[in-house]
PDB file of C-alpha atoms in Angstrom:
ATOM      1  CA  UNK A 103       0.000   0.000   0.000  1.00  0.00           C
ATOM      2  CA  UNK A 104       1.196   3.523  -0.864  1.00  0.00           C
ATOM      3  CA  UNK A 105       2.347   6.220   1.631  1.00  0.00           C
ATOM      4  CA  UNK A 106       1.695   9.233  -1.214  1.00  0.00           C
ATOM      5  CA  UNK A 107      -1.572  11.130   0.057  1.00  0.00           C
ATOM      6  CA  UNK A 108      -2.858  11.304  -3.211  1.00  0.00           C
ATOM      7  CA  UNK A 109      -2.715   7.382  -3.588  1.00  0.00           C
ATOM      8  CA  UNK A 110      -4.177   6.862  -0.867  1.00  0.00           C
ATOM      9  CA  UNK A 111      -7.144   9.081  -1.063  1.00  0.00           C
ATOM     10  CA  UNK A 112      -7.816   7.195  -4.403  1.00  0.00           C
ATOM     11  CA  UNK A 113      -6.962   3.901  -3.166  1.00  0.00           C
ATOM     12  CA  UNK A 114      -9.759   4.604   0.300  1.00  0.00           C
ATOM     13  CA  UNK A 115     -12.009   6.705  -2.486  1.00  0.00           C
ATOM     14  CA  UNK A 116     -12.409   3.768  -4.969  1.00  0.00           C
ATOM     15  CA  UNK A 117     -13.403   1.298  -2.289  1.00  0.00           C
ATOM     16  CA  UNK A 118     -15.146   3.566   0.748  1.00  0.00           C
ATOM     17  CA  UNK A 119     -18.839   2.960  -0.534  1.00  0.00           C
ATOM     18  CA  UNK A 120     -18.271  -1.025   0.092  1.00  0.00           C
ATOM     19  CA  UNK A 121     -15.931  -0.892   2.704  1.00  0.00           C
ATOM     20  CA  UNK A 122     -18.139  -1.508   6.052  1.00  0.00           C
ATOM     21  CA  UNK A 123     -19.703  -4.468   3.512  1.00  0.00           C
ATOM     22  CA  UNK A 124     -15.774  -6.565   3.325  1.00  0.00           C
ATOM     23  CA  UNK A 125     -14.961  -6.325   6.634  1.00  0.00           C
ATOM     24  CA  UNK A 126     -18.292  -6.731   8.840  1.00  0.00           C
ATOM     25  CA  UNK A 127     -16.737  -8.681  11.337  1.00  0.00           C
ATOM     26  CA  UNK A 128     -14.042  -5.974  12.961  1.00  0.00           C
ATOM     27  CA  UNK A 129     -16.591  -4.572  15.243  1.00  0.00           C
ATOM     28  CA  UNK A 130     -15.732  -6.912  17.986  1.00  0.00           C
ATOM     29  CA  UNK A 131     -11.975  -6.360  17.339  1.00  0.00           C
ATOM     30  CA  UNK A 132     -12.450  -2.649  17.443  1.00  0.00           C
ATOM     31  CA  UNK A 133     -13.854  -2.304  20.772  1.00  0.00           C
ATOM     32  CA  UNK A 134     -11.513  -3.723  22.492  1.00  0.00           C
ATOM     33  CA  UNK A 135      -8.792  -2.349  21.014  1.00  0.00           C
ATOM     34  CA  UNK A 136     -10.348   1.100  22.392  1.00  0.00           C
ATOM     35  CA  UNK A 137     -10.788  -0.934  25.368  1.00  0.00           C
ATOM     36  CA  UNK A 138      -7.307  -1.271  25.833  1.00  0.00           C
ATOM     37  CA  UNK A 139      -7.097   2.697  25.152  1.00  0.00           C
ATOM     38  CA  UNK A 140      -8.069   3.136  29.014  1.00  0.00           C
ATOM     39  CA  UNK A 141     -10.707   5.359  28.296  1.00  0.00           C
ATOM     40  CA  UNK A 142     -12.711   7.575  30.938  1.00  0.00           C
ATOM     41  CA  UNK A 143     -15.344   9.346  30.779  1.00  0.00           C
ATOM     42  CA  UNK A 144     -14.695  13.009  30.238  1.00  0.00           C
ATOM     43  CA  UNK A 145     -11.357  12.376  28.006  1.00  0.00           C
ATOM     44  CA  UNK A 146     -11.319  13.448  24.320  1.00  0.00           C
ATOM     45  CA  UNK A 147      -9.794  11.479  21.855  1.00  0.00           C
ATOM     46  CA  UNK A 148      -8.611  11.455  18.478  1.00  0.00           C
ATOM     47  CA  UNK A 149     -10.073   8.769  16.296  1.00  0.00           C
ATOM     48  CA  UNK A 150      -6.823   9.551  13.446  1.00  0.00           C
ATOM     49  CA  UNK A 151      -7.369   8.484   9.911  1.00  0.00           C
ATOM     50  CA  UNK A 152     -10.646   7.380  10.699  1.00  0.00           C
ATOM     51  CA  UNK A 153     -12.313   6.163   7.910  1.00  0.00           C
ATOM     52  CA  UNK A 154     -15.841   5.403   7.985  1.00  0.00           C
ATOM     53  CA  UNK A 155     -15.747   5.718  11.664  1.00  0.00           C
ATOM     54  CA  UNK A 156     -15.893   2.189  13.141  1.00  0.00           C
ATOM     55  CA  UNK A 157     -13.545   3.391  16.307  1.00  0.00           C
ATOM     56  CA  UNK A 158     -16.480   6.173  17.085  1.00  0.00           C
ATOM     57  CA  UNK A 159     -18.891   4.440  18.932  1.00  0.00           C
ATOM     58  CA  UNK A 160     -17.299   2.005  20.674  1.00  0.00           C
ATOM     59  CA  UNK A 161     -15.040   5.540  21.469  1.00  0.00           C
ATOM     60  CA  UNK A 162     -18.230   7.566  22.121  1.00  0.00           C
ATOM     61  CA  UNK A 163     -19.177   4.960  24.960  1.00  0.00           C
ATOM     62  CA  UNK A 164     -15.542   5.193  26.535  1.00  0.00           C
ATOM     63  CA  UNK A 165     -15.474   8.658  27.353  1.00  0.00           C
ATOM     64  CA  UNK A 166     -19.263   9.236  27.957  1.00  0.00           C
ATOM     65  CA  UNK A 167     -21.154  12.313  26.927  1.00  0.00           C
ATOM     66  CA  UNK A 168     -18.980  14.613  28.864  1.00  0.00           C
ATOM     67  CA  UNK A 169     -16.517  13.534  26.254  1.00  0.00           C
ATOM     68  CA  UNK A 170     -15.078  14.472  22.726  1.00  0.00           C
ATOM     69  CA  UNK A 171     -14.572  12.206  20.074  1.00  0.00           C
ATOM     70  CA  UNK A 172     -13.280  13.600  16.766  1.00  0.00           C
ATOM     71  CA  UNK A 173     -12.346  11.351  13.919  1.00  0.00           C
ATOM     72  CA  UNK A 174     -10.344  12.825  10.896  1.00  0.00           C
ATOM     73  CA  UNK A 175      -9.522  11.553   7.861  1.00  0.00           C
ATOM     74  CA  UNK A 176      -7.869  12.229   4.587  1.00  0.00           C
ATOM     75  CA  UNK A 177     -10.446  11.366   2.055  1.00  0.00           C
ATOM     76  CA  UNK A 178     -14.025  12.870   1.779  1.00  0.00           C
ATOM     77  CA  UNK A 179     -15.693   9.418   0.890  1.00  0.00           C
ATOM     78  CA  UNK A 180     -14.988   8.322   3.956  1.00  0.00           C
ATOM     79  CA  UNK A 181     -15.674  10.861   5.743  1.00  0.00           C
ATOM     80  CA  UNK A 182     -19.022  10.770   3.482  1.00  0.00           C
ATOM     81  CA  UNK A 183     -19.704   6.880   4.407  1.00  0.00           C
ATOM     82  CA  UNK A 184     -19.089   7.753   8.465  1.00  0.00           C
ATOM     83  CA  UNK A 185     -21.730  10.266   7.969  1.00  0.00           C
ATOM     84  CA  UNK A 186     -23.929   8.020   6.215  1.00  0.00           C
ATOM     85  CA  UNK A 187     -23.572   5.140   8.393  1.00  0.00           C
ATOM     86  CA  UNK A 188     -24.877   7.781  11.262  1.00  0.00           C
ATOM     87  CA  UNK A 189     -21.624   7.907  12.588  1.00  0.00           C
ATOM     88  CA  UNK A 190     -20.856  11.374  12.726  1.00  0.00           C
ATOM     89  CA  UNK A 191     -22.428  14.240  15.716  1.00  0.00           C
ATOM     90  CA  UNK A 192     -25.303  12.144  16.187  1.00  0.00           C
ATOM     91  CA  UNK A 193     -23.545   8.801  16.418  1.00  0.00           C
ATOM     92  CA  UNK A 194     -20.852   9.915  19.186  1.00  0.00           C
ATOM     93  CA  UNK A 195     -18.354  11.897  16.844  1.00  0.00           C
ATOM     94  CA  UNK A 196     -17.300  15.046  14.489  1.00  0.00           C
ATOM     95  CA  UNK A 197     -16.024  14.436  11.602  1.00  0.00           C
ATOM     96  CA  UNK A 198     -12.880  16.444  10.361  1.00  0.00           C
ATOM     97  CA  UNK A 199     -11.696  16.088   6.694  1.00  0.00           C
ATOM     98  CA  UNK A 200      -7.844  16.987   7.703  1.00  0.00           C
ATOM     99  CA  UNK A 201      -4.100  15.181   7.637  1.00  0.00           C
ATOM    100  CA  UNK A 202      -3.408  13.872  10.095  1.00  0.00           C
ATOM    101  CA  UNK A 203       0.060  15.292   9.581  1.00  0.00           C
ATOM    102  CA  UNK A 204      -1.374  18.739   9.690  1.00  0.00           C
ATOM    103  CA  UNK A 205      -4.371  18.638  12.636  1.00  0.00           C
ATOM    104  CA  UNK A 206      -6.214  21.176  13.306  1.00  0.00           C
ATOM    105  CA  UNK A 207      -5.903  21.133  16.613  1.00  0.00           C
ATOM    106  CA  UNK A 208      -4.382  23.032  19.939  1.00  0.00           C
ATOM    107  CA  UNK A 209      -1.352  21.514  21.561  1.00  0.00           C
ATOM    108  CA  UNK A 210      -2.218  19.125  24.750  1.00  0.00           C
ATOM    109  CA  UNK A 211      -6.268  19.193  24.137  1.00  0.00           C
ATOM    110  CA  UNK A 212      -6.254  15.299  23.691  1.00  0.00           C
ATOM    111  CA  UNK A 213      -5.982  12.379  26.213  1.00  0.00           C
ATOM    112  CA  UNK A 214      -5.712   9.927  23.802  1.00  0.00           C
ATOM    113  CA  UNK A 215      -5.191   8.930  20.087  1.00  0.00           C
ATOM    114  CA  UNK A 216      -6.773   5.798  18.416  1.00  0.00           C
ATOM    115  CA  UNK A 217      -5.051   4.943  14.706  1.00  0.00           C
ATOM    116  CA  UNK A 218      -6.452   2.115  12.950  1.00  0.00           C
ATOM    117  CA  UNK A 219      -4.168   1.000   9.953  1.00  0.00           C
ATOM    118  CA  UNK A 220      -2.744   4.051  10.087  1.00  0.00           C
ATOM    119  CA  UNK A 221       1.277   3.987  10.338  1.00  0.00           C
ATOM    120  CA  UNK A 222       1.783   2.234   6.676  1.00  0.00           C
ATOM    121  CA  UNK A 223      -0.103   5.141   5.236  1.00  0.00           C
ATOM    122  CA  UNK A 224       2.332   8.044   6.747  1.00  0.00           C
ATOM    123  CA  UNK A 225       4.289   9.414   3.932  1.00  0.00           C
ATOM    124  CA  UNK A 226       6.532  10.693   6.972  1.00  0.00           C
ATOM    125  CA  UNK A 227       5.897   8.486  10.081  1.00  0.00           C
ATOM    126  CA  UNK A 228       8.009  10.140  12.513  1.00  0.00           C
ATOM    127  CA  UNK A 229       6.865  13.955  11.434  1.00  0.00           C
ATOM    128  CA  UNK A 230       2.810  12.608  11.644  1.00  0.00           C
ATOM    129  CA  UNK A 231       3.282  10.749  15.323  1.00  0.00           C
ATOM    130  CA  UNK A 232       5.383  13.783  16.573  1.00  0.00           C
ATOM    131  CA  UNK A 233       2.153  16.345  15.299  1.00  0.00           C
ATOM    132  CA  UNK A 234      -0.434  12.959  16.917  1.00  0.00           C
ATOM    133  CA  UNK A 235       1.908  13.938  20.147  1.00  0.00           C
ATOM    134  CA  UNK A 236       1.889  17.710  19.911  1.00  0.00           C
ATOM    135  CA  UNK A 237      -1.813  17.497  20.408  1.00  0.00           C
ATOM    136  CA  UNK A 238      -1.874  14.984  23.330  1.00  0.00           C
ATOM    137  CA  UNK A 239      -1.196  15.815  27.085  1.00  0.00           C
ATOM    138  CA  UNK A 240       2.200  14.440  28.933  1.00  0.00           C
ATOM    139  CA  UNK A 241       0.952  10.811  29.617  1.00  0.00           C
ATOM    140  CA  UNK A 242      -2.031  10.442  27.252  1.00  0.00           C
ATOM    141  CA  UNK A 243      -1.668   7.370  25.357  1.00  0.00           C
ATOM    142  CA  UNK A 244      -1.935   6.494  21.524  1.00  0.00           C
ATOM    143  CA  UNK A 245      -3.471   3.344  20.479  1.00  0.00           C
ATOM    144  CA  UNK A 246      -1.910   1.522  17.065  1.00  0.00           C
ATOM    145  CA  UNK A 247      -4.726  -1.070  16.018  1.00  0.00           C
ATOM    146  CA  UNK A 248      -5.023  -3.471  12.946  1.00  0.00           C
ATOM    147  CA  UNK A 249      -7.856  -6.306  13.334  1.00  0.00           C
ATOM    148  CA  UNK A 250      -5.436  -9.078  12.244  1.00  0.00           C
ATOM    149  CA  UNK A 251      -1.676  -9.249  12.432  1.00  0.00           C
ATOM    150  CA  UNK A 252       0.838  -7.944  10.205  1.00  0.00           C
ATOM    151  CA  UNK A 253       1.204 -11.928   8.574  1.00  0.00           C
ATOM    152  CA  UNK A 254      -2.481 -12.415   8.354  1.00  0.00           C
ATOM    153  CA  UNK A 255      -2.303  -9.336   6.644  1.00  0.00           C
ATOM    154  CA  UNK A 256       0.824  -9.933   4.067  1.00  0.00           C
ATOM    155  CA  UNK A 257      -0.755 -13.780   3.248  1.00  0.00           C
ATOM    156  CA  UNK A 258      -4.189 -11.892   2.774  1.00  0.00           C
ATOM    157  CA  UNK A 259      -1.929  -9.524   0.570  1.00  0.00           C
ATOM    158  CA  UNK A 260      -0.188 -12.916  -1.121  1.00  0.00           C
ATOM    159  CA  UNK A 261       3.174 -11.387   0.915  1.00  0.00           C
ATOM    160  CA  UNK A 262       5.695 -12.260   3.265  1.00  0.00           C
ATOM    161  CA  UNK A 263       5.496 -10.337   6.488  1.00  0.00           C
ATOM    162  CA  UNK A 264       8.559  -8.265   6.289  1.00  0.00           C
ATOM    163  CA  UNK A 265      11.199  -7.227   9.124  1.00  0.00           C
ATOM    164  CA  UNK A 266      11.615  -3.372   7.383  1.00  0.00           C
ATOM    165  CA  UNK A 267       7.672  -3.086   7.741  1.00  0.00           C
ATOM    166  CA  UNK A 268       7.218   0.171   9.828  1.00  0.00           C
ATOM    167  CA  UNK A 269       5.360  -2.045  12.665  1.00  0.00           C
ATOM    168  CA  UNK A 270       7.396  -4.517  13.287  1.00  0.00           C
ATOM    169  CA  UNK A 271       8.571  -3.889  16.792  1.00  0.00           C
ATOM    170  CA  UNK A 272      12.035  -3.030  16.853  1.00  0.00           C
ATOM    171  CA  UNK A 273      11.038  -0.492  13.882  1.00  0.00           C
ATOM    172  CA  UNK A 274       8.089   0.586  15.643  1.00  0.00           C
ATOM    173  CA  UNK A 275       9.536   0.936  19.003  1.00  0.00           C
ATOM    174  CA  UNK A 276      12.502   3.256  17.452  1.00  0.00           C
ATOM    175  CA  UNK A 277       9.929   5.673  15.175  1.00  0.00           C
ATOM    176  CA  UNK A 278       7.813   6.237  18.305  1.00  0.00           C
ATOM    177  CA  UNK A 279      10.735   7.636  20.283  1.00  0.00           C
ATOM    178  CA  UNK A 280      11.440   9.812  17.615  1.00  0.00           C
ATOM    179  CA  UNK A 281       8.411  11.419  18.004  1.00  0.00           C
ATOM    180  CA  UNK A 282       8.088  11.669  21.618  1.00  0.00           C
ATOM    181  CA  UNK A 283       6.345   8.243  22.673  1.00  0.00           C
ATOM    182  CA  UNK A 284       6.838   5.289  25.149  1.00  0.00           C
ATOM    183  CA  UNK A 285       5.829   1.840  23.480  1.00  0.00           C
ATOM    184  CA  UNK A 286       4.437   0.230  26.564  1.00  0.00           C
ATOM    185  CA  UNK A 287       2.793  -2.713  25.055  1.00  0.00           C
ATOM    186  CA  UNK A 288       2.521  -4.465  21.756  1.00  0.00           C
ATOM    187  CA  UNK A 289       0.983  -7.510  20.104  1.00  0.00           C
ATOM    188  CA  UNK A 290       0.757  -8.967  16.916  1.00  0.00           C
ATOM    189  CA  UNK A 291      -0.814 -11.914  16.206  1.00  0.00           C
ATOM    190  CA  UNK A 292      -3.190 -13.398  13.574  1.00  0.00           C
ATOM    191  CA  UNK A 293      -6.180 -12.475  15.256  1.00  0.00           C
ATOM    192  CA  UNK A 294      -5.577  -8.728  16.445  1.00  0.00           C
ATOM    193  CA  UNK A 295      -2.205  -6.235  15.842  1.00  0.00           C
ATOM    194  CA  UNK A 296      -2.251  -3.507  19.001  1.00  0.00           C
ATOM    195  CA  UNK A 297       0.602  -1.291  19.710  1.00  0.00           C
ATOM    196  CA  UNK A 298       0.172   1.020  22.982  1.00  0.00           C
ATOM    197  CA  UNK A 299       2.277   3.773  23.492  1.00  0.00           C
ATOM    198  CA  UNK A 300       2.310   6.607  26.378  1.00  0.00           C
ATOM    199  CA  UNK A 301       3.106  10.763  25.529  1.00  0.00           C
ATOM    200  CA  UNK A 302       6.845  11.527  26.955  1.00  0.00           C
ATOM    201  CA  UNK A 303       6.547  14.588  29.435  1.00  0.00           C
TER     202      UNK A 303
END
């Protein structure tokens, strides 16, 4: 998968509409990956690269209606099929269309970040966690989520799983330092791929 924006917009535009449809089963997945978030009510969170908003109700019922949920995303047909799918203000969350590189956000507003396939679609990993980490608080925590592993992915792909890919531990471990994280806990197997990390002070 590409890490240019504009391939990527195309590559989530072509496919948003069926999207929900392929994969109806992450649901389960999902919420407890924001589970493992730590969630309480009151917190606002940053649902970052979105999609078609699967993280924002399961994220909505973490932090309660005292909350904030935002989820941004880079391409408007996704942001389109979150709305659609009442997923949006009246389903727990506002919808930004926005890089994630580039938020539009104050520094320190967030307790938390939620990314869902997101790191393989940074053109410049270390530059987009450090502006995820600009926006959190010292010791809000970022959540790294895939609903299978990186080698359920790469066979679903017809792949190897590769060492270089950007997370891999070692890799991952090294790229969130650079941008002012703490990996605190990580798995990757076939049935789930969570990375935890905590905002240096």
């Amino acid at each position: 998968m590409s890490d240019d924006p504009l391939r990527v917009r195309e590559f989530f535009a072509a496919r948003a509409a069926d999207w929900d449809r392929r994969f109806p089963e992450d649901g389960p997945a999902y919420a407890a990956a924001v589970d493992a978030l730590g969630l309480r009510p009151g917190d606002a969170v940053l649902d970052a690269g979105c999609g078609t908003g699967r993280a924002l109700v399961p994220l909505r019922a973490a932090v309660g209606p005292t909350g904030t949920v935002l989820g941004v995303d880079l391409t408007p047909e996704m942001i389109a099929r979150a709305v659609d799918a009442g997923r949006g203000v009246e389903g727990g969350g506002t919808l930004l269309l926005a890089d994630v590189g580039r938020l539009p956000l104050r520094d320190g507003v967030l307790e938390a970040v939620f990314g869902a396939g997101l790191v393989s679609h940074l053109p410049e990993p270390v530059a987009a966690l450090r502006e995820l980490a600009r926006t959190v608080r010292p010791g809000g925590r970022l959540a790294l989520f895939h609903p299978i592993g990186r080698a359920a992915l790469a066979a679903r792909h017809g792949r190897e799983v590769s060492a270089d890919d950007l997370r891999a531990e070692p890799r991952l471990r090294v790229l969130l330092a650079e941008a002012g994280w703490r990996l605190v806990d990580y798995v990757d197997e076939d049935a789930r791929y969570l990375a935890l990390a905590v905002r240096e002070g």
